[in-house]
CSV table of N, CA, C and O in Angstrom, one decimal:
chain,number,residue,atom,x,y,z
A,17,UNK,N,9.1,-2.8,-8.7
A,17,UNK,CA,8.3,-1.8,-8.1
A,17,UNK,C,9.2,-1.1,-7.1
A,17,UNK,O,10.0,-1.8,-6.5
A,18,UNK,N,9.1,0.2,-6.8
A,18,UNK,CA,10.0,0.9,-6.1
A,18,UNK,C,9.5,1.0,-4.8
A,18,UNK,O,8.3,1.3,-4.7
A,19,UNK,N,9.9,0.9,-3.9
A,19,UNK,CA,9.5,1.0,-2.4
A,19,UNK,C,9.7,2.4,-2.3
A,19,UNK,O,10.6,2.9,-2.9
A,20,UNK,N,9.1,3.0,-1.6
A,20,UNK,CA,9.2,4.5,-0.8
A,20,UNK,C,8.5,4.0,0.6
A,20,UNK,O,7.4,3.6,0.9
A,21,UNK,N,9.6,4.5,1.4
A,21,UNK,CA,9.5,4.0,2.9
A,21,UNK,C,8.6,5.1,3.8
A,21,UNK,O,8.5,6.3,3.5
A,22,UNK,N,8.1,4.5,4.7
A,22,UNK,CA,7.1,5.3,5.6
A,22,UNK,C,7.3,5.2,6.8
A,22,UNK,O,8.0,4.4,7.3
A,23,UNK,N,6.7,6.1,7.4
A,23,UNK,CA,7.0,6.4,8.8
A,23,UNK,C,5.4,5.9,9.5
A,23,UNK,O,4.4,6.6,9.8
A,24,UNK,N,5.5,4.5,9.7
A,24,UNK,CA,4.8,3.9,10.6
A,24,UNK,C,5.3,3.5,11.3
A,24,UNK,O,6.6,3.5,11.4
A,25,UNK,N,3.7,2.5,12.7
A,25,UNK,CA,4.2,1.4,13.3
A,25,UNK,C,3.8,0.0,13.0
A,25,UNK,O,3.8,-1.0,13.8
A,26,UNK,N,3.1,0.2,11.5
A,26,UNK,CA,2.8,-1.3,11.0
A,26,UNK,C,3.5,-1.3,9.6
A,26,UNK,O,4.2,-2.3,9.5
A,27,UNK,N,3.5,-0.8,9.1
A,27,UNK,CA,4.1,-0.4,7.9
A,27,UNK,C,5.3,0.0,7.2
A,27,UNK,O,5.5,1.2,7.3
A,28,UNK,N,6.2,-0.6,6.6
A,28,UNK,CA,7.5,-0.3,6.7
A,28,UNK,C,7.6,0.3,5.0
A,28,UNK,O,8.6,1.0,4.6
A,29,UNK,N,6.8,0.0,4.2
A,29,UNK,CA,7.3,0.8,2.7
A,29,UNK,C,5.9,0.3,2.2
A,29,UNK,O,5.3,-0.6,2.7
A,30,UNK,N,5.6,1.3,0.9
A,30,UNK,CA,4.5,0.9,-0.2
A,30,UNK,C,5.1,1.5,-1.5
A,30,UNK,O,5.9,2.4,-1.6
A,31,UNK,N,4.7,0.9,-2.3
A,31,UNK,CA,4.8,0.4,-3.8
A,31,UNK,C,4.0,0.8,-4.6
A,31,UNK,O,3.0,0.6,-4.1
A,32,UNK,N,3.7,1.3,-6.1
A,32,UNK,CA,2.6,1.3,-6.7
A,32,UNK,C,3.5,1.2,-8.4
A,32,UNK,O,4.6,1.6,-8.8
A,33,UNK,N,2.4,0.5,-8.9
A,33,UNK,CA,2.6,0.3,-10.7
A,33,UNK,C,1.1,0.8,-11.1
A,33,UNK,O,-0.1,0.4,-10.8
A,34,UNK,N,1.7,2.0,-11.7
A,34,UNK,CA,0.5,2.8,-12.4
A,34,UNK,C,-0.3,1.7,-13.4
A,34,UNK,O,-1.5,1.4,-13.3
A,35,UNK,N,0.5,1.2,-14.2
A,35,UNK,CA,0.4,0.4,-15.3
A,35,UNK,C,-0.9,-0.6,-15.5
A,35,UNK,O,-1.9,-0.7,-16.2
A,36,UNK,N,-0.1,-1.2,-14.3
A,36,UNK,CA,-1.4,-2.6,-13.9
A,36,UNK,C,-2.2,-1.9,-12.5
A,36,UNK,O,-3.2,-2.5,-12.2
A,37,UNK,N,-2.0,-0.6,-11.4
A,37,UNK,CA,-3.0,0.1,-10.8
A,37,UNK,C,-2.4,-1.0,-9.4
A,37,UNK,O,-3.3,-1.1,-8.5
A,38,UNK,N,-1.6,-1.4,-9.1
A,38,UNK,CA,-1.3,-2.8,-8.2
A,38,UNK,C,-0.5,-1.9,-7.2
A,38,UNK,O,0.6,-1.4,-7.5
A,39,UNK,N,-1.1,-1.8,-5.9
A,39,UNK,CA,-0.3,-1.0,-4.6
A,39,UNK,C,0.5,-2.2,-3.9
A,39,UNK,O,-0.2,-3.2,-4.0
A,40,UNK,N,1.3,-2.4,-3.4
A,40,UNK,CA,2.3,-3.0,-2.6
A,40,UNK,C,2.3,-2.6,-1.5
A,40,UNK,O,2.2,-1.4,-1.3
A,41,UNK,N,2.4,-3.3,-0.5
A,41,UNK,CA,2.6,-2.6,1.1
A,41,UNK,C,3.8,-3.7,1.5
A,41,UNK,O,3.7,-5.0,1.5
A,42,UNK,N,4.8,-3.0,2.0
A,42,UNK,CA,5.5,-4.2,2.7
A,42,UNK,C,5.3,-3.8,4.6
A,42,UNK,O,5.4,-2.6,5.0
A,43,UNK,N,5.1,-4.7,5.3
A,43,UNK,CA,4.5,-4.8,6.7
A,43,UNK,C,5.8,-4.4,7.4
A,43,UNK,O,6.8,-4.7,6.6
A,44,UNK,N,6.0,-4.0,8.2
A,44,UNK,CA,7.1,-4.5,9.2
A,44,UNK,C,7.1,-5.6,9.6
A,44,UNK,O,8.2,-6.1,9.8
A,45,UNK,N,6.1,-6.5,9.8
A,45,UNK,CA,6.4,-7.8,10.3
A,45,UNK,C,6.6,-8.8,9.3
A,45,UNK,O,6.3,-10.0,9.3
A,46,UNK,N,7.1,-8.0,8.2
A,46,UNK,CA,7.8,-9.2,6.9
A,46,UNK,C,6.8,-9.4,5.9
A,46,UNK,O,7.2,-9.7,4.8
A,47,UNK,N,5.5,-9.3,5.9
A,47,UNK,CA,4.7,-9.6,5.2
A,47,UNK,C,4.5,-8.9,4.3
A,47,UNK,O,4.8,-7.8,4.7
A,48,UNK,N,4.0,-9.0,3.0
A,48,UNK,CA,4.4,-8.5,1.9
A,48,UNK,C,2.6,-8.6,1.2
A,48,UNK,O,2.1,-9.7,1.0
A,49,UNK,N,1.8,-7.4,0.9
A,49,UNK,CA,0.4,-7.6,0.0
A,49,UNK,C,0.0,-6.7,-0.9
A,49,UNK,O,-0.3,-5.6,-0.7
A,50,UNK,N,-0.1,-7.6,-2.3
A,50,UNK,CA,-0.6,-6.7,-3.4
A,50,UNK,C,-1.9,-6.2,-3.4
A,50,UNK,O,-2.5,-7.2,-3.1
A,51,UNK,N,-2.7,-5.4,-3.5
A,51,UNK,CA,-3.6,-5.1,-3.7
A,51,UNK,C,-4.0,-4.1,-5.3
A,51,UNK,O,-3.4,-3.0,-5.6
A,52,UNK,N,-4.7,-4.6,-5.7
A,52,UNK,CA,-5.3,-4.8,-7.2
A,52,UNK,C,-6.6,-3.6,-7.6
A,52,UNK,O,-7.6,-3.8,-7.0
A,53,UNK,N,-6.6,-2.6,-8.5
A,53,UNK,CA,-7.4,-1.9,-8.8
A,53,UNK,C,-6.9,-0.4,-8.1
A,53,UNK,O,-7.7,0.5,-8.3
A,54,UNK,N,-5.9,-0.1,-7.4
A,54,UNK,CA,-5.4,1.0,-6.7
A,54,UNK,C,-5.2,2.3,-7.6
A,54,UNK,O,-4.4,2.0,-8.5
A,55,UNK,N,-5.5,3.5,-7.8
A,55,UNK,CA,-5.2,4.2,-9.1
A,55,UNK,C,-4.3,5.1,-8.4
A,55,UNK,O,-4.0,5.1,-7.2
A,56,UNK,N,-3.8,5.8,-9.4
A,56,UNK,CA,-2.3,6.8,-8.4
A,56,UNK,C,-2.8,7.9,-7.9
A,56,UNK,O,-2.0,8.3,-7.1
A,57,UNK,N,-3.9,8.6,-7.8
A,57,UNK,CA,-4.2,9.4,-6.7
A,57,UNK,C,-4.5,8.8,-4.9
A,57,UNK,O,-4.4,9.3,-3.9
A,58,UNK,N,-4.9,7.7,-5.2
A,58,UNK,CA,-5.5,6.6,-3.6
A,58,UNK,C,-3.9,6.2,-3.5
A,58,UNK,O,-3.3,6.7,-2.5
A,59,UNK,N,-3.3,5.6,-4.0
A,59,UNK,CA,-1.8,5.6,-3.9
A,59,UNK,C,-0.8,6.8,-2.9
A,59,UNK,O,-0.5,6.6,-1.7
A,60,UNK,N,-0.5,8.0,-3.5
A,60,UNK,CA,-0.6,9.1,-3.5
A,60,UNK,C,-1.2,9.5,-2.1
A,60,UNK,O,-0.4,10.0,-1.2
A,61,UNK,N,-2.3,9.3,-1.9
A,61,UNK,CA,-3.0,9.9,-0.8
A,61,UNK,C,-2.4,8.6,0.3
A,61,UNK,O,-1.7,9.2,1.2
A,62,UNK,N,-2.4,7.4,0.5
A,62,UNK,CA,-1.9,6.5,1.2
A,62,UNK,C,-1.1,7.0,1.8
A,62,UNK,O,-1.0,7.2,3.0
A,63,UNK,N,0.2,7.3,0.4
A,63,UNK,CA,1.5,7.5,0.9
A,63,UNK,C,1.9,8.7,1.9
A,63,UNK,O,2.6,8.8,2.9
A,64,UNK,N,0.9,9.5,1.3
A,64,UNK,CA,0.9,10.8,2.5
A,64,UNK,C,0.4,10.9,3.1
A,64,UNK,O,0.6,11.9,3.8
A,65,UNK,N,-0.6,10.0,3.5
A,65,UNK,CA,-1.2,10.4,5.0
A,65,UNK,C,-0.6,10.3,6.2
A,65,UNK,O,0.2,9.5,6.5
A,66,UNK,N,-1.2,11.3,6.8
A,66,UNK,CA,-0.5,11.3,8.5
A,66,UNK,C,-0.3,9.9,9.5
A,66,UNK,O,0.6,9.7,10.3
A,67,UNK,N,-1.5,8.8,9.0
A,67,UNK,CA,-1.3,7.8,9.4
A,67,UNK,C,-1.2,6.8,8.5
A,67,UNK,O,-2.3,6.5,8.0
A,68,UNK,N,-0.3,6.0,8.1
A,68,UNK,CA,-0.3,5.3,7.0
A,68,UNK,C,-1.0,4.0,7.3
A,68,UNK,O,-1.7,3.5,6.4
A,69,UNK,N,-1.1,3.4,8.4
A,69,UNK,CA,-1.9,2.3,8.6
A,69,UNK,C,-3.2,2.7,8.8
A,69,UNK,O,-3.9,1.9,8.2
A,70,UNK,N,-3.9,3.5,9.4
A,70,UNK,CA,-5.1,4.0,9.6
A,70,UNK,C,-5.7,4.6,8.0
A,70,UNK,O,-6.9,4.6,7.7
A,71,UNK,N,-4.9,4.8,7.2
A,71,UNK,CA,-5.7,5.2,6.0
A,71,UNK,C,-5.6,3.7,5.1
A,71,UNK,O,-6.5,3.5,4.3
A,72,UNK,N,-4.8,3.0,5.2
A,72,UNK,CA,-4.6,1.6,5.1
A,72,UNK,C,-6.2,0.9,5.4
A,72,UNK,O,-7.1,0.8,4.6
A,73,UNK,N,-6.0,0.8,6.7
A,73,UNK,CA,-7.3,0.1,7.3
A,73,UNK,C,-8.8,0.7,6.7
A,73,UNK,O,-9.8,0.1,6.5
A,74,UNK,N,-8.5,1.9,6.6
A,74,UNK,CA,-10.2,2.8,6.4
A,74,UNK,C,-10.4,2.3,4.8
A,74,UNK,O,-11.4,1.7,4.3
A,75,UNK,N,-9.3,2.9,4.3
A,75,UNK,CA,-9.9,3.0,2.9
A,75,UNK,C,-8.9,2.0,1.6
A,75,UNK,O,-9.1,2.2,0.4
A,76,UNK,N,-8.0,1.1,2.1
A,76,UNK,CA,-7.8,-0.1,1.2
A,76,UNK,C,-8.6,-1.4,1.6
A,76,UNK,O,-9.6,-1.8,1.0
A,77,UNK,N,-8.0,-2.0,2.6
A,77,UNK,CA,-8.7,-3.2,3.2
A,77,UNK,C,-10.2,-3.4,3.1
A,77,UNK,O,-11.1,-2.6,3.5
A,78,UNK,N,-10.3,-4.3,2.6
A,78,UNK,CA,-12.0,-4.1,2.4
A,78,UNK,C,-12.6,-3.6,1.4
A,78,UNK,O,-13.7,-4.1,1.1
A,79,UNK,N,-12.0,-2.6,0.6
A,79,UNK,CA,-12.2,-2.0,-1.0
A,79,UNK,C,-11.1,-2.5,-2.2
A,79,UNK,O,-10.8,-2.1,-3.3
A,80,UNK,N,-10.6,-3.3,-1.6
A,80,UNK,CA,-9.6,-3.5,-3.0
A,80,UNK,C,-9.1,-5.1,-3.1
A,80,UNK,O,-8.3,-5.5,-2.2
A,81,UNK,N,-9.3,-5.9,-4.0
A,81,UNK,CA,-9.2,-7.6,-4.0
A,81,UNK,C,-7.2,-7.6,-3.6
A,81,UNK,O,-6.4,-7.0,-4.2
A,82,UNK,N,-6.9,-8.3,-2.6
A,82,UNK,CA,-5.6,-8.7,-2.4
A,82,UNK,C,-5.1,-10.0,-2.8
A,82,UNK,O,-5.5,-11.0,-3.4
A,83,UNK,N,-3.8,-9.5,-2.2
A,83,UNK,CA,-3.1,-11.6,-2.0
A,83,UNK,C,-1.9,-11.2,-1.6
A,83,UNK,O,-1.3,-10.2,-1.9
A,84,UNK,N,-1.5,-12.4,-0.5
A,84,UNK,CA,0.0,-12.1,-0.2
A,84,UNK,C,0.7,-12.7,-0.9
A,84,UNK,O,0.5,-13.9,-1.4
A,85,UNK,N,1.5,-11.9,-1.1
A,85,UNK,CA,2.8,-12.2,-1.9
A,85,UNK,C,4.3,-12.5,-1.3
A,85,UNK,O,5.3,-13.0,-1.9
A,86,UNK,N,4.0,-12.2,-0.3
A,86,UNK,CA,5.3,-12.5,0.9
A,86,UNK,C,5.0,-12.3,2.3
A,86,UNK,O,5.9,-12.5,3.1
């Protein structure tokens, strides 16, 4: 999965596979979480938003089954 890096301060890159719909976020603080059912427009809109952890928090977290993976 391809990282495309972001301009946060929690957030250091996100990830997406159309295929299996599975978003990637890698943390700045090393931590690494898939999240499951993501489609490429919510992808898409993540990656662009003005605040990447704030659209994180609002509208992944809590809507979409996870697991860490690192």
């Amino acid at each position: 999965m391809e990282k495309e890096y972001v301009q946060s301060s929690n957030v250091e890159a996100v990830g997406h596979d159309e295929n299996t719909e599975t978003l990637r976020v890698w943390f700045l603080n090393g931590s690494v979480y898939d999240y499951t059912g993501v489609g490429q427009m919510e992808y898409e809109a993540l990656r662009d938003a003005p605040s990447v952890g704030s659209y994180l928090h609002q509208n992944i977290k809590g809507q979409y089954p996870y697991e860490k993976v690192g």
